[in-house]
Short mmCIF file of C-alpha atoms and ligand atoms in Angstrom, two decimals:
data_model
loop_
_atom_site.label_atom_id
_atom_site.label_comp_id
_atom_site.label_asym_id
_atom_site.label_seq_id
_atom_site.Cartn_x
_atom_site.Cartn_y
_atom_site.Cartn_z
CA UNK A 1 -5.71 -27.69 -2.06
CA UNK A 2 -7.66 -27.18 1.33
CA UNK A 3 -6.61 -24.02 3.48
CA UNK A 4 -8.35 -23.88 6.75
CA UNK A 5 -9.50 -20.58 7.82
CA UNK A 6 -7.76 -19.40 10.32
CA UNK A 7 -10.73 -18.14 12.98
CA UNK A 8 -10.91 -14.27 13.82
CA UNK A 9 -9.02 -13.62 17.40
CA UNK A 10 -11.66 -11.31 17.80
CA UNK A 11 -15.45 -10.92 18.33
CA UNK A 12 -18.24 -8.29 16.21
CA UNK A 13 -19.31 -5.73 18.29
CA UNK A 14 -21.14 -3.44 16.68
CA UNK A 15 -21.81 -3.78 12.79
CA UNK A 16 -22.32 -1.63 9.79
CA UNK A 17 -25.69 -2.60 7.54
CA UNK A 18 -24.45 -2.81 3.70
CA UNK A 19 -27.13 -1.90 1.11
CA UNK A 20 -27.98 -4.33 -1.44
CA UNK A 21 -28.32 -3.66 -5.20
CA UNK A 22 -29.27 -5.36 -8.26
CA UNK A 23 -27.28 -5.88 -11.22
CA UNK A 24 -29.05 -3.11 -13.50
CA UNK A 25 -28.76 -0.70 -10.41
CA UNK A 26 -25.00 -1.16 -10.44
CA UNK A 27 -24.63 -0.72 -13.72
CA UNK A 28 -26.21 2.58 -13.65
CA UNK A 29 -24.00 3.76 -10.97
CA UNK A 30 -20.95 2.25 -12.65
CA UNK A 31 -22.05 4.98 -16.01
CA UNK A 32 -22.63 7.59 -13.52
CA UNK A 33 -18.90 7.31 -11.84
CA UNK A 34 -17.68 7.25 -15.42
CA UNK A 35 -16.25 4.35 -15.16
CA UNK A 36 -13.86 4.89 -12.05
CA UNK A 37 -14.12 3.24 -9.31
CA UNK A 38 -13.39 6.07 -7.10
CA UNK A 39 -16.26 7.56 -8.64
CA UNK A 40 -18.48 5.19 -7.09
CA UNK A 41 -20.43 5.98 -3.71
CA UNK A 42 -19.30 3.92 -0.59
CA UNK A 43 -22.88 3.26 -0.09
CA UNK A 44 -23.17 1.87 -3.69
CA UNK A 45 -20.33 -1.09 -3.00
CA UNK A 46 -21.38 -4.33 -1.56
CA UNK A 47 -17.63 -5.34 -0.47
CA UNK A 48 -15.41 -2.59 -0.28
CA UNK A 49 -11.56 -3.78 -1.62
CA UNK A 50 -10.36 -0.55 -3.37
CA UNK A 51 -8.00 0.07 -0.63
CA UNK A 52 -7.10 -1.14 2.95
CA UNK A 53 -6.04 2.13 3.64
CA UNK A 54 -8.19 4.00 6.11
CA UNK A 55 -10.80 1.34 5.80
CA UNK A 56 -9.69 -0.70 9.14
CA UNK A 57 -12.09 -1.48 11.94
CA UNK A 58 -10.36 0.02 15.27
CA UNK A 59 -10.87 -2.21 18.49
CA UNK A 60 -12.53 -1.27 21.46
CA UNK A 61 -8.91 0.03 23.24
CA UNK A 62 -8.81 2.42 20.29
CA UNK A 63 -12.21 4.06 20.43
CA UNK A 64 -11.75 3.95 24.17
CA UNK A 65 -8.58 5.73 23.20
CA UNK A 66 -10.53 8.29 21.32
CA UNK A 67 -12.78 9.30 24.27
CA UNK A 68 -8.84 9.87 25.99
CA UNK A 69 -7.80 11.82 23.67
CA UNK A 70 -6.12 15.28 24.43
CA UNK A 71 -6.96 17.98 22.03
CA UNK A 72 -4.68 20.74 23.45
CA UNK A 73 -2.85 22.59 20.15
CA UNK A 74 0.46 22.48 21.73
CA UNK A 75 1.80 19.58 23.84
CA UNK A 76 -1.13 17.25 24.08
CA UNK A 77 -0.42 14.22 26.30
CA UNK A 78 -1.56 12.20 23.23
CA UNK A 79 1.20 13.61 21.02
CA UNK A 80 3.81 12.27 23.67
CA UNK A 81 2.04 9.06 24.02
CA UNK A 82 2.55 8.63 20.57
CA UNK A 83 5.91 9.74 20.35
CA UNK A 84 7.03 7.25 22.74
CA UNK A 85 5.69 4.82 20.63
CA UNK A 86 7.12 5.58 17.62
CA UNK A 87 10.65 5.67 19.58
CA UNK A 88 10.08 1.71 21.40
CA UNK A 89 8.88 0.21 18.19
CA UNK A 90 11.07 1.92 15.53
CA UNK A 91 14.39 3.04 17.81
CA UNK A 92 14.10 6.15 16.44
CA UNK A 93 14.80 9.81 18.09
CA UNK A 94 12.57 11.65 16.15
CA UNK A 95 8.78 10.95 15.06
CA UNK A 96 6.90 13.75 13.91
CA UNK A 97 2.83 12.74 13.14
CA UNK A 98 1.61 13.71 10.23
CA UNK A 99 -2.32 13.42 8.58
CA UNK A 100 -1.30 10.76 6.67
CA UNK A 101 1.28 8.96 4.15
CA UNK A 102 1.27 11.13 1.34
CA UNK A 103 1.72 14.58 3.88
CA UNK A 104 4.96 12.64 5.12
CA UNK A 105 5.90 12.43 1.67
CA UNK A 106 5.20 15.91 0.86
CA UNK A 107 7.01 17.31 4.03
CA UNK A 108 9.89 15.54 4.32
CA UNK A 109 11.11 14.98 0.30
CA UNK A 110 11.54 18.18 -0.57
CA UNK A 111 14.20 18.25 2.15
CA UNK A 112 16.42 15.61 0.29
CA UNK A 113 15.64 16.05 -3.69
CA UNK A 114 15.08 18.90 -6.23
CA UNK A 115 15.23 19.27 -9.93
CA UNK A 116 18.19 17.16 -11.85
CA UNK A 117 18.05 14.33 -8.81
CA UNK A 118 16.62 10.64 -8.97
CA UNK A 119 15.71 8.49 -6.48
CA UNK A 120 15.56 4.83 -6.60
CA UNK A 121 12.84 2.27 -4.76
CA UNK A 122 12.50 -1.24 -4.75
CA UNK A 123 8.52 0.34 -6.12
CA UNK A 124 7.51 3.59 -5.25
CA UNK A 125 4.05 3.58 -4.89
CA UNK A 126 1.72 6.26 -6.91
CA UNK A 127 1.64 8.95 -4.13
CA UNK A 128 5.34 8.39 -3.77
CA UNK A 129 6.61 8.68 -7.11
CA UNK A 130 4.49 11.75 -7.34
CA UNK A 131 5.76 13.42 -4.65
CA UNK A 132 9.45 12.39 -6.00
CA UNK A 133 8.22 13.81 -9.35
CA UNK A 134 6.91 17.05 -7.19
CA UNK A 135 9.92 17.72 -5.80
CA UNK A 136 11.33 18.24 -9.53
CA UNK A 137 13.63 14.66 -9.11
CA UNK A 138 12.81 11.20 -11.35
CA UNK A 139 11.39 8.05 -9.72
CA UNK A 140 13.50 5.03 -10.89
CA UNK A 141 12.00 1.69 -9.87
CA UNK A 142 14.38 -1.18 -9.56
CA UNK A 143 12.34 -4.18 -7.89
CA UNK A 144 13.87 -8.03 -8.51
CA UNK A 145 13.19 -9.76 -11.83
CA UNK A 146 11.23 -12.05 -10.26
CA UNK A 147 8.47 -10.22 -9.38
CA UNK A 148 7.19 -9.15 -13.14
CA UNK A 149 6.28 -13.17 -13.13
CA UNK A 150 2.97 -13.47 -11.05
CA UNK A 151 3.57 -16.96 -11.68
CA UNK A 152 6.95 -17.22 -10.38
CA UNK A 153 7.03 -17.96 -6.61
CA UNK A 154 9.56 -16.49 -3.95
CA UNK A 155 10.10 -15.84 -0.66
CA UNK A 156 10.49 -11.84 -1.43
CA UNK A 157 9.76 -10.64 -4.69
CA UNK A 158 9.44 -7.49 -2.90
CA UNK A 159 13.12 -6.88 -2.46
CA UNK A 160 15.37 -4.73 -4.36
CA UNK A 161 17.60 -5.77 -7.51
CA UNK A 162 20.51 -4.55 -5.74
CA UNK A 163 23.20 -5.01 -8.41
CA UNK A 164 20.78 -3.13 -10.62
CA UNK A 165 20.54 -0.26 -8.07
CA UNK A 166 24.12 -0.21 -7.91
CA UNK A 167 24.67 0.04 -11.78
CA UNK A 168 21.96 3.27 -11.63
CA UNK A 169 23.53 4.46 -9.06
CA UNK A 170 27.08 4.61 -11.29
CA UNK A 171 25.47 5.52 -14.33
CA UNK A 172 24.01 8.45 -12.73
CA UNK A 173 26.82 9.55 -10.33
CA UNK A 174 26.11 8.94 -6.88
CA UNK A 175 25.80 12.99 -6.12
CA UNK A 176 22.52 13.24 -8.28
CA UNK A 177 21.05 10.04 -6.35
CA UNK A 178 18.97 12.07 -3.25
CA UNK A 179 17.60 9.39 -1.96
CA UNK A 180 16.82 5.65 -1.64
CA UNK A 181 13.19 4.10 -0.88
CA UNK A 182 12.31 0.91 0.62
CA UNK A 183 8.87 0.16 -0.09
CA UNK A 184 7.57 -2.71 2.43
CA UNK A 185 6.03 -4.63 1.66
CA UNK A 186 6.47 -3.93 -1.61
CA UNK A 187 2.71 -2.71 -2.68
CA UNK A 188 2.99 -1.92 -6.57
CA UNK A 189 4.53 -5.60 -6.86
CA UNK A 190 1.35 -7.22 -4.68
CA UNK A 191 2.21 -6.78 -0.98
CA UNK A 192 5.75 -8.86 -1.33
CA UNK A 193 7.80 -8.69 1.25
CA UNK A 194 11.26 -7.35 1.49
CA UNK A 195 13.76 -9.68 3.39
CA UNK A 196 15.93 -8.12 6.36
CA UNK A 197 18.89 -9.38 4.00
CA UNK A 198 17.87 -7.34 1.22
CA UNK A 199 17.50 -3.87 3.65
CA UNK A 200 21.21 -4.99 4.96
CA UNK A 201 22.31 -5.17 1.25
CA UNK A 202 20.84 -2.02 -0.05
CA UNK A 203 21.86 0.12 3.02
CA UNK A 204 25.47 -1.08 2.58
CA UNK A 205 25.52 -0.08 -0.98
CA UNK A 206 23.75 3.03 -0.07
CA UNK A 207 26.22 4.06 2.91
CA UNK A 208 29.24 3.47 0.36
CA UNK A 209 28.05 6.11 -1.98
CA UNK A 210 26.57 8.24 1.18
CA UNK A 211 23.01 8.33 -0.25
CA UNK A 212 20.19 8.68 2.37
CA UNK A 213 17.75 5.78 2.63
CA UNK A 214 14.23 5.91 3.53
CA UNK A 215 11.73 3.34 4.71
CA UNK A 216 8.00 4.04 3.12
CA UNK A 217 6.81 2.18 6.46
CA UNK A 218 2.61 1.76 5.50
CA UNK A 219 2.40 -1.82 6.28
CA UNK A 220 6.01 -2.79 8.23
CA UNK A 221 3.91 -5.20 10.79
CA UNK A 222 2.73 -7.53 7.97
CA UNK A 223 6.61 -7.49 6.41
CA UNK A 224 7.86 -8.54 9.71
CA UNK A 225 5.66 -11.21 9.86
CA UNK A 226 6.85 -12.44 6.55
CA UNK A 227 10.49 -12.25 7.89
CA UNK A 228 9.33 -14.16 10.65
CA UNK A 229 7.99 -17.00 8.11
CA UNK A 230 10.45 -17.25 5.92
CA UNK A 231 13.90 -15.95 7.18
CA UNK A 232 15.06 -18.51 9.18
CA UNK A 233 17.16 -16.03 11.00
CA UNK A 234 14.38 -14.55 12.67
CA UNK A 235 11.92 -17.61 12.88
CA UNK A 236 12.22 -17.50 16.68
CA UNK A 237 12.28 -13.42 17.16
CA UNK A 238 9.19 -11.66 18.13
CA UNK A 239 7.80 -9.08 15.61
CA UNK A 240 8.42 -6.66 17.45
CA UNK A 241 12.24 -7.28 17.68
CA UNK A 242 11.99 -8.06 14.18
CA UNK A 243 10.42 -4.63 13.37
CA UNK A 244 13.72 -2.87 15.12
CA UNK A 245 15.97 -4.95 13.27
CA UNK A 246 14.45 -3.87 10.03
CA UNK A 247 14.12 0.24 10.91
CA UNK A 248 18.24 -0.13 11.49
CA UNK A 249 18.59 -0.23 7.66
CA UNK A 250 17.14 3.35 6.81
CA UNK A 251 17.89 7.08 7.99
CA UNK A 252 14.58 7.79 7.72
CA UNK A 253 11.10 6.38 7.37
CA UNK A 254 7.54 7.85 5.71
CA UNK A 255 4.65 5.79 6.76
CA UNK A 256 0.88 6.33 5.64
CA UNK A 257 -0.88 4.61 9.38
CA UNK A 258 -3.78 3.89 7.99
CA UNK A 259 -2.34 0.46 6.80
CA UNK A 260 -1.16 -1.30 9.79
CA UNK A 261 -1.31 1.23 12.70
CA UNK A 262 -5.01 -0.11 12.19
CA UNK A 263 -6.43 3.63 12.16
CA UNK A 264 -8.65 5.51 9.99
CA UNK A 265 -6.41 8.37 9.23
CA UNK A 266 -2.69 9.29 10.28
CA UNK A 267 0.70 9.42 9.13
CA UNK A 268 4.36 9.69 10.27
CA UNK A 269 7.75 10.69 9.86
CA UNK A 270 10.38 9.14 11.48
CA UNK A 271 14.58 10.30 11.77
CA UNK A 272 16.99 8.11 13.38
CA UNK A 273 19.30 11.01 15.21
CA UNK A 274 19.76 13.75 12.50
CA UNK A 275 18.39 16.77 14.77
CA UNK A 276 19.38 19.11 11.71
CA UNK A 277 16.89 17.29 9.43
CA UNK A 278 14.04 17.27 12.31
CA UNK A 279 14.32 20.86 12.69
CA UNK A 280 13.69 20.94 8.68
CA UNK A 281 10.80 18.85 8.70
CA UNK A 282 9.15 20.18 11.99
CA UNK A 283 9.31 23.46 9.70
CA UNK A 284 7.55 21.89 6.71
CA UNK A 285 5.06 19.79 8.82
CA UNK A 286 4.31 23.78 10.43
CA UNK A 287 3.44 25.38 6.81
CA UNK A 288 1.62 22.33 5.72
CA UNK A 289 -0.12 20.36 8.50
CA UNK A 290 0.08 21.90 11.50
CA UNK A 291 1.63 22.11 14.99
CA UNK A 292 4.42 19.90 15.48
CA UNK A 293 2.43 18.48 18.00
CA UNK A 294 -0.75 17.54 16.13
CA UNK A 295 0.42 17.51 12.59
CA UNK A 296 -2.98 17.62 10.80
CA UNK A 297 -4.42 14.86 13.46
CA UNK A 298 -6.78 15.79 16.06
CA UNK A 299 -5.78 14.60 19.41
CA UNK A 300 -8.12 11.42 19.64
CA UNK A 301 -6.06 10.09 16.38
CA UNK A 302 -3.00 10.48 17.84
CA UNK A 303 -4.47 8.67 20.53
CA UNK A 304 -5.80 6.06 18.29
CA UNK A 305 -2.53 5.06 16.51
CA UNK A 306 -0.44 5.04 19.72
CA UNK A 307 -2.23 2.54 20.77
CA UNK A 308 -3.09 0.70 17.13
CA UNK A 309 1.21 0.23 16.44
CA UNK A 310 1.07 -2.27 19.14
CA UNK A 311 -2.38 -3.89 17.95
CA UNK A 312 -0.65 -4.13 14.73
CA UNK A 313 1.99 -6.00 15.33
CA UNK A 314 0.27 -8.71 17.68
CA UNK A 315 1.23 -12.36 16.40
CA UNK A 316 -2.29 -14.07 17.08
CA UNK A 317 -3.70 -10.96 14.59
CA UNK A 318 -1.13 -11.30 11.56
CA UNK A 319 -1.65 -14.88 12.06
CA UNK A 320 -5.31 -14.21 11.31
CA UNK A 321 -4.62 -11.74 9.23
CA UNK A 322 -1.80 -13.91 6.75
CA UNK A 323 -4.21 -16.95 6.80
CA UNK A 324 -7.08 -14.83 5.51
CA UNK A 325 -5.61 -14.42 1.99
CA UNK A 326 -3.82 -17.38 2.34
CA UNK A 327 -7.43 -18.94 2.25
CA UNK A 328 -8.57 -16.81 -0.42
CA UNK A 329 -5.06 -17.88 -2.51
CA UNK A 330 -5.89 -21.38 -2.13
CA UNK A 331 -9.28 -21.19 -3.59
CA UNK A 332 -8.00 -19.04 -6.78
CA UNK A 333 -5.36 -22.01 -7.50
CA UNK A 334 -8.06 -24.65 -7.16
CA UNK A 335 -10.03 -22.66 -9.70
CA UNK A 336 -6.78 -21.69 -11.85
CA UNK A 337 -7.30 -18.35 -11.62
CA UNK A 338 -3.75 -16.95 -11.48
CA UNK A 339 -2.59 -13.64 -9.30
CA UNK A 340 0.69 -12.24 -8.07
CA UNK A 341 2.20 -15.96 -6.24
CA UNK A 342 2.62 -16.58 -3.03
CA UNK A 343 -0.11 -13.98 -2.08
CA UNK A 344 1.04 -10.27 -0.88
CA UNK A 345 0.65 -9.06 2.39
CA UNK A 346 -2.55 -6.50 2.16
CA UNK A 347 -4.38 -8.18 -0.98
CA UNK A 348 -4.67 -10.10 -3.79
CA UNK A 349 -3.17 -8.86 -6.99
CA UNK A 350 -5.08 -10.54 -9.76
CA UNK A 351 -3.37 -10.90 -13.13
CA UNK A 352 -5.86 -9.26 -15.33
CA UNK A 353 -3.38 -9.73 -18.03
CA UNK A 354 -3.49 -13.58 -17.79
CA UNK A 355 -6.94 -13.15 -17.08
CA UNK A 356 -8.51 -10.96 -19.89
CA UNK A 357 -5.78 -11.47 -22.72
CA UNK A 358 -7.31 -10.15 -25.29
CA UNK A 359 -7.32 -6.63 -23.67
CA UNK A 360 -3.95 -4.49 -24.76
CA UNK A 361 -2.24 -2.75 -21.99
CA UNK A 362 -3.13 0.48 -23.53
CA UNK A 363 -6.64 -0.59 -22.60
CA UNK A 364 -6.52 -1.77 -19.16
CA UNK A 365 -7.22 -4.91 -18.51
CA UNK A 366 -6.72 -4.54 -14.44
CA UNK A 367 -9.57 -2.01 -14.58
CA UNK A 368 -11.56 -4.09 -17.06
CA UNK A 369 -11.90 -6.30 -14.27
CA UNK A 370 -12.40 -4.14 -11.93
CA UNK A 371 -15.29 -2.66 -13.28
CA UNK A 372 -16.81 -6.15 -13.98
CA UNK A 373 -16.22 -7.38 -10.73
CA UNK A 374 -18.51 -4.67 -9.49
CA UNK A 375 -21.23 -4.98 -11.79
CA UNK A 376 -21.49 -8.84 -11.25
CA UNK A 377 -21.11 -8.77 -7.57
CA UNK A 378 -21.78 -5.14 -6.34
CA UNK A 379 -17.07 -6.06 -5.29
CA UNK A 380 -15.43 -2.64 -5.56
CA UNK A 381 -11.18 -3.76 -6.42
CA UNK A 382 -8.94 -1.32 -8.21
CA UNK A 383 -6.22 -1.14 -10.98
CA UNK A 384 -2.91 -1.61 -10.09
CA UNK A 385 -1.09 -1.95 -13.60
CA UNK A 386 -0.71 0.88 -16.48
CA UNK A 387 -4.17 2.81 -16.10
CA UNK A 388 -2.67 3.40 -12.48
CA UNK A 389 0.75 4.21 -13.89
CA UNK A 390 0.13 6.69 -16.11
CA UNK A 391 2.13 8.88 -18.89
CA UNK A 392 5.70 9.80 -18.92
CA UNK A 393 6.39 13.02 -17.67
CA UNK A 394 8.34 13.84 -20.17
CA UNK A 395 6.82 12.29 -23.61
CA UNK A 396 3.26 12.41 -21.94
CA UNK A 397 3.01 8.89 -23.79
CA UNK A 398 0.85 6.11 -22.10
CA UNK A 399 3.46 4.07 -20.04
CA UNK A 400 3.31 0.14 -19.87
CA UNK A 401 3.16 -1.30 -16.48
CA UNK A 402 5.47 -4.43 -15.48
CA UNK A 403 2.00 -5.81 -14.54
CA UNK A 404 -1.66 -5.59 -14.78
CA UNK A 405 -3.24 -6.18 -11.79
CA UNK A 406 -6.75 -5.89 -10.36
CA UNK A 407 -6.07 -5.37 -6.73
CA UNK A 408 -8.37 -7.13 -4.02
CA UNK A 409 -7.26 -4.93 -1.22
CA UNK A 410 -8.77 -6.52 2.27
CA UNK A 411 -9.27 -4.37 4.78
CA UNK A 412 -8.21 -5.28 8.42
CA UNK A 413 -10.85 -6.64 11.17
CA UNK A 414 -13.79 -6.03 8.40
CA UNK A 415 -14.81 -9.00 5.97
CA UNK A 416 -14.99 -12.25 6.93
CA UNK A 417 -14.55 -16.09 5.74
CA UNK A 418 -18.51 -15.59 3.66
CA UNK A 419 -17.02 -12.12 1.99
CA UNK A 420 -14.22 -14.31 0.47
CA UNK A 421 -15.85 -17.05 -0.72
CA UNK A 422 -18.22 -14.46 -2.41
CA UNK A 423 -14.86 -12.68 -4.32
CA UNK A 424 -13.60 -15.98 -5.14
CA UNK A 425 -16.97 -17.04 -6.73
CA UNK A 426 -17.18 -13.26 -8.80
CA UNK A 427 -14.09 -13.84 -10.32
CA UNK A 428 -14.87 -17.68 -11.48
CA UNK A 429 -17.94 -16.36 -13.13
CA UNK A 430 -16.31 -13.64 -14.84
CA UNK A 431 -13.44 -15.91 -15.74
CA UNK A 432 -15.84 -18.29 -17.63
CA UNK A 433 -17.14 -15.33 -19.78
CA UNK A 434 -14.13 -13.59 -20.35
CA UNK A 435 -14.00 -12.75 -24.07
CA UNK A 436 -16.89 -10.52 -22.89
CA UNK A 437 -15.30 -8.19 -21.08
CA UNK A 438 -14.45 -4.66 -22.73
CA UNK A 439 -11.27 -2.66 -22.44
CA UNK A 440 -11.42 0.80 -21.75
CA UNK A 441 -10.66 4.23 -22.95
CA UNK A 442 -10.04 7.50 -21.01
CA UNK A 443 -12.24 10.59 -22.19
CA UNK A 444 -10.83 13.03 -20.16
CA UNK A 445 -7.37 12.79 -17.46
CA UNK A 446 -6.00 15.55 -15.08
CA UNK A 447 -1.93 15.54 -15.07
CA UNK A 448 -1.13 14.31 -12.20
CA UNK A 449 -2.38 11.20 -10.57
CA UNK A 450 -5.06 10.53 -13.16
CA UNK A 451 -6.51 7.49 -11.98
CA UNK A 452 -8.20 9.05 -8.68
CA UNK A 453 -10.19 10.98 -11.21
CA UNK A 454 -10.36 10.45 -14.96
CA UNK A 455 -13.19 9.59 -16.50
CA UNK A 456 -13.23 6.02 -19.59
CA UNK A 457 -16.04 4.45 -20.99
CA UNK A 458 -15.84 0.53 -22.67
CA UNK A 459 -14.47 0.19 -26.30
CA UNK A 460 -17.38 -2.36 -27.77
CA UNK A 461 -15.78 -3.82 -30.34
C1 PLP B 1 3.33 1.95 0.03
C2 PLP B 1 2.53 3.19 0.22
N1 PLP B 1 3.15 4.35 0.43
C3 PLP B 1 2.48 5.51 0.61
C4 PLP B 1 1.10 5.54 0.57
C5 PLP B 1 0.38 6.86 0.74
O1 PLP B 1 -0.30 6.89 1.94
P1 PLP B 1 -1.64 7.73 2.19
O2 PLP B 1 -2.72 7.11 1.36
O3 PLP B 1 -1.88 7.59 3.66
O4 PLP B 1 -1.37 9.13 1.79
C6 PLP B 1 0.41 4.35 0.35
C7 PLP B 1 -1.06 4.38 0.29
O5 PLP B 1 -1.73 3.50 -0.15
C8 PLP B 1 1.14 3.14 0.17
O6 PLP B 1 0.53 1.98 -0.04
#
């Protein structure tokens, strides 16, 4: 099948020279980072797709915006600017800025859960849970049955099993459940969208057993634009209306910016009208960030985001930015190659599982991958499957993911149509040899959020 790129509605301005390396170079490097792939240097990756968080290119209005940029500790006109924002796209009353997703996390759930509590998501995602975990509550994931089949394609495998929710909800009593988190899109389950339907749904379950809901918000443009696709309710709404129809179904949101705010660092909280819980987290964001009026940004990213939530949600961009993997999806199926179906909103989720079968979960076959991908073709992806997951907190056992992913994360405004083709060609390659490729053991794990820094080496069998 034949997807026509759909062109860049932008031009290169200024660009970025990327160092090339041989195959015996990388795999020096690759020993040296012990096998992570956040070990690696930036300058020692060809095409950088471990996240698209942070990694955007900002437009000319933004570093323009940058120059602007009031510095002022208290009261900067930037702060304001951004406010105002955050109030006209999300209909909120309060947005507080924080330095990015995780600090939102960190600031406001400790506010809503402690010790005893649960909360349930569609998917938390790793800084999520652990913040859940942090705050002494358990992380219950409850995503549709659907989406464990990479194979199985529908319109939002990101949504929520609501009946299931429901169920934990009663099994646990609805006074120990603090909170309730809509992931969207849904990135543990491959960028899938959550449908306005399913938010509805869940927040009308959630308001009959008074249990707070919160929105993690990182990439809320590109799940509008799914709504717009393929909710025929809002086929002929603009994403921006669509964006304050979905923000109605949550008290509260969390949202890392440097997804699609299009920025290089930020982060914000945002409260529909409970003044009692802004006072709360305006004393949080105080100890941890910073002024309520910076929150752990400097003026010229407050600045930056203000103006990269509009360039965000711009129809001509997610058009651009939708056909991109929709182009790279096309090319997999031609080569069978299969991957979370229909492709996510931020990436392609390759299932390493399908992919490398004879590598057990407990040996991580998404970061198998991964690390072969960079040695063949210098391609720096990441594991999204039980290596990312981790142990249980209680039994300190090696958990099973629902999948095993190797995560092509694309950043926005950076790679173009050439950079794809050269991903899709890595993977056929590796594909052909695939009995080759090792699994992997850890030699040495911190507690918490291991796969940032542990070290593995390959099991040669
Ligand atoms: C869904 C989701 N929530 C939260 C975060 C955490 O955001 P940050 O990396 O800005 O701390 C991420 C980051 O990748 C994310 O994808």
């Amino acid at each position: 099948m034949t997807v026509k790129y759909v062109p860049e509605p932008f031009r290169i301005k200024m660009v970025e020279t990327i160092k090339m390396m041989s195959r015996e170079e990388r795999i020096k490097a690759m020993e040296e980072a012990k096998y992570n792939m956040f070990g690696l240097r930036g300058e020692d990756v060809y095409i950088d797709l471990l996240t698209d968080s942070g990694t955007n290119a900002m437009s000319s209005k933004q570093w323009a915006g940058v120059m602007e940029g009031d510095e002022a500790y208290a009261g900067a006109k930037s702060y304001y600017k951004l406010v105002e924002a955050g109030q006209d796209l999300f209909g909120y009353k309060f947005i507080q800025p924080v330095h990015q997703g995780r600090a939102a996390e960190k600031v406001l759930f400790p506010l809503k859960m402690e010790e005893g509590k649960v909360a349930i998501s569609n998917m938390f995602f790793d800084t999520t849970r652990a913040h859940v975990e942090l705050a002494g509550a358990r992380a219950i994931d409850c995503v549709v049955e659907e989406a464990k089949d990479p194979s199985h394609r529908a319109p939002f495998k990101g949504n929520m099993d609501v009946k299931k929710m429901e169920e934990i909800i009663k099994e646990h009593g609805a006074e120990k459940v603090a909170m309730i988190v809509m992931t969207i899109t849904n990135n543990s389950a491959g960028g899938q969208p959550v449908s306005i339907q399913n938010l509805r749904e869940v927040y009308e379950v959630a308001k009959k057993y008074d249990i707070p809901v919160n929105i993690d918000a990182a990439r809320f443009a590109e799940n509008a634009y799914f709504v717009k696709l393929r909710e025929d309710e809002f086929k002929d709404k603009s994403i921006k209306e669509i964006v304050k129809e979905m923000f109605k179904y949550a008290d509260t949101f969390t949202m890392s910016a440097k997804k699609d705010a299009i920025v290089n660092m930020g982060g914000l909280i945002g409260i529909k009208d409970d003044e009692e819980l802004y006072q709360l987290v305006k004393g949080n964001t105080i100890s941890f960030e910073g002024f309520v009026t910076y929150g752990g940004l400097g003026g010229r990213d407050l600045e930056a985001l203000s103006i990269g939530l509009y360039e965000g949600i711009d129809e001509d961009y997610l058009k651009y930015r939708n056909g991109q993997m929709e182009y790279f999806a096309a090319k997999l199926d031609d080569a069978g190659i299969a991957y979370q179906a229909p492709v996510g909103g931020h990436g392609l989720f390759i299932d390493a599982k399908a992919m490398l079968p004879h590598i057990p979960y407990y040996e991580f076959p998404g970061h198998a991958l991964a690390v072969q991908l960079y040695i063949e073709a210098g391609i720096r992806t990441c594991d999204i499957g039980s290596f990312m997951l981790g142990n249980d907190p209680d039994t300190k056992e090696q958990l099973e993911a629902d999948f095993e992913f190797t995560r092509f994360a694309i950043p926005r405004r950076v790679y173009t149509q050439a950079h794809i083709d050269i991903m899709v060609d890595a993977l056929i390659r590796i594909k052909e040899n695939a009995g080759d490729v090792p699994g992997y053991r850890i030699t040495w794990e911190p507690p918490i959020l291991r796969h940032f820094q542990a070290h593995l080496e390959p099991i040669r069998k």
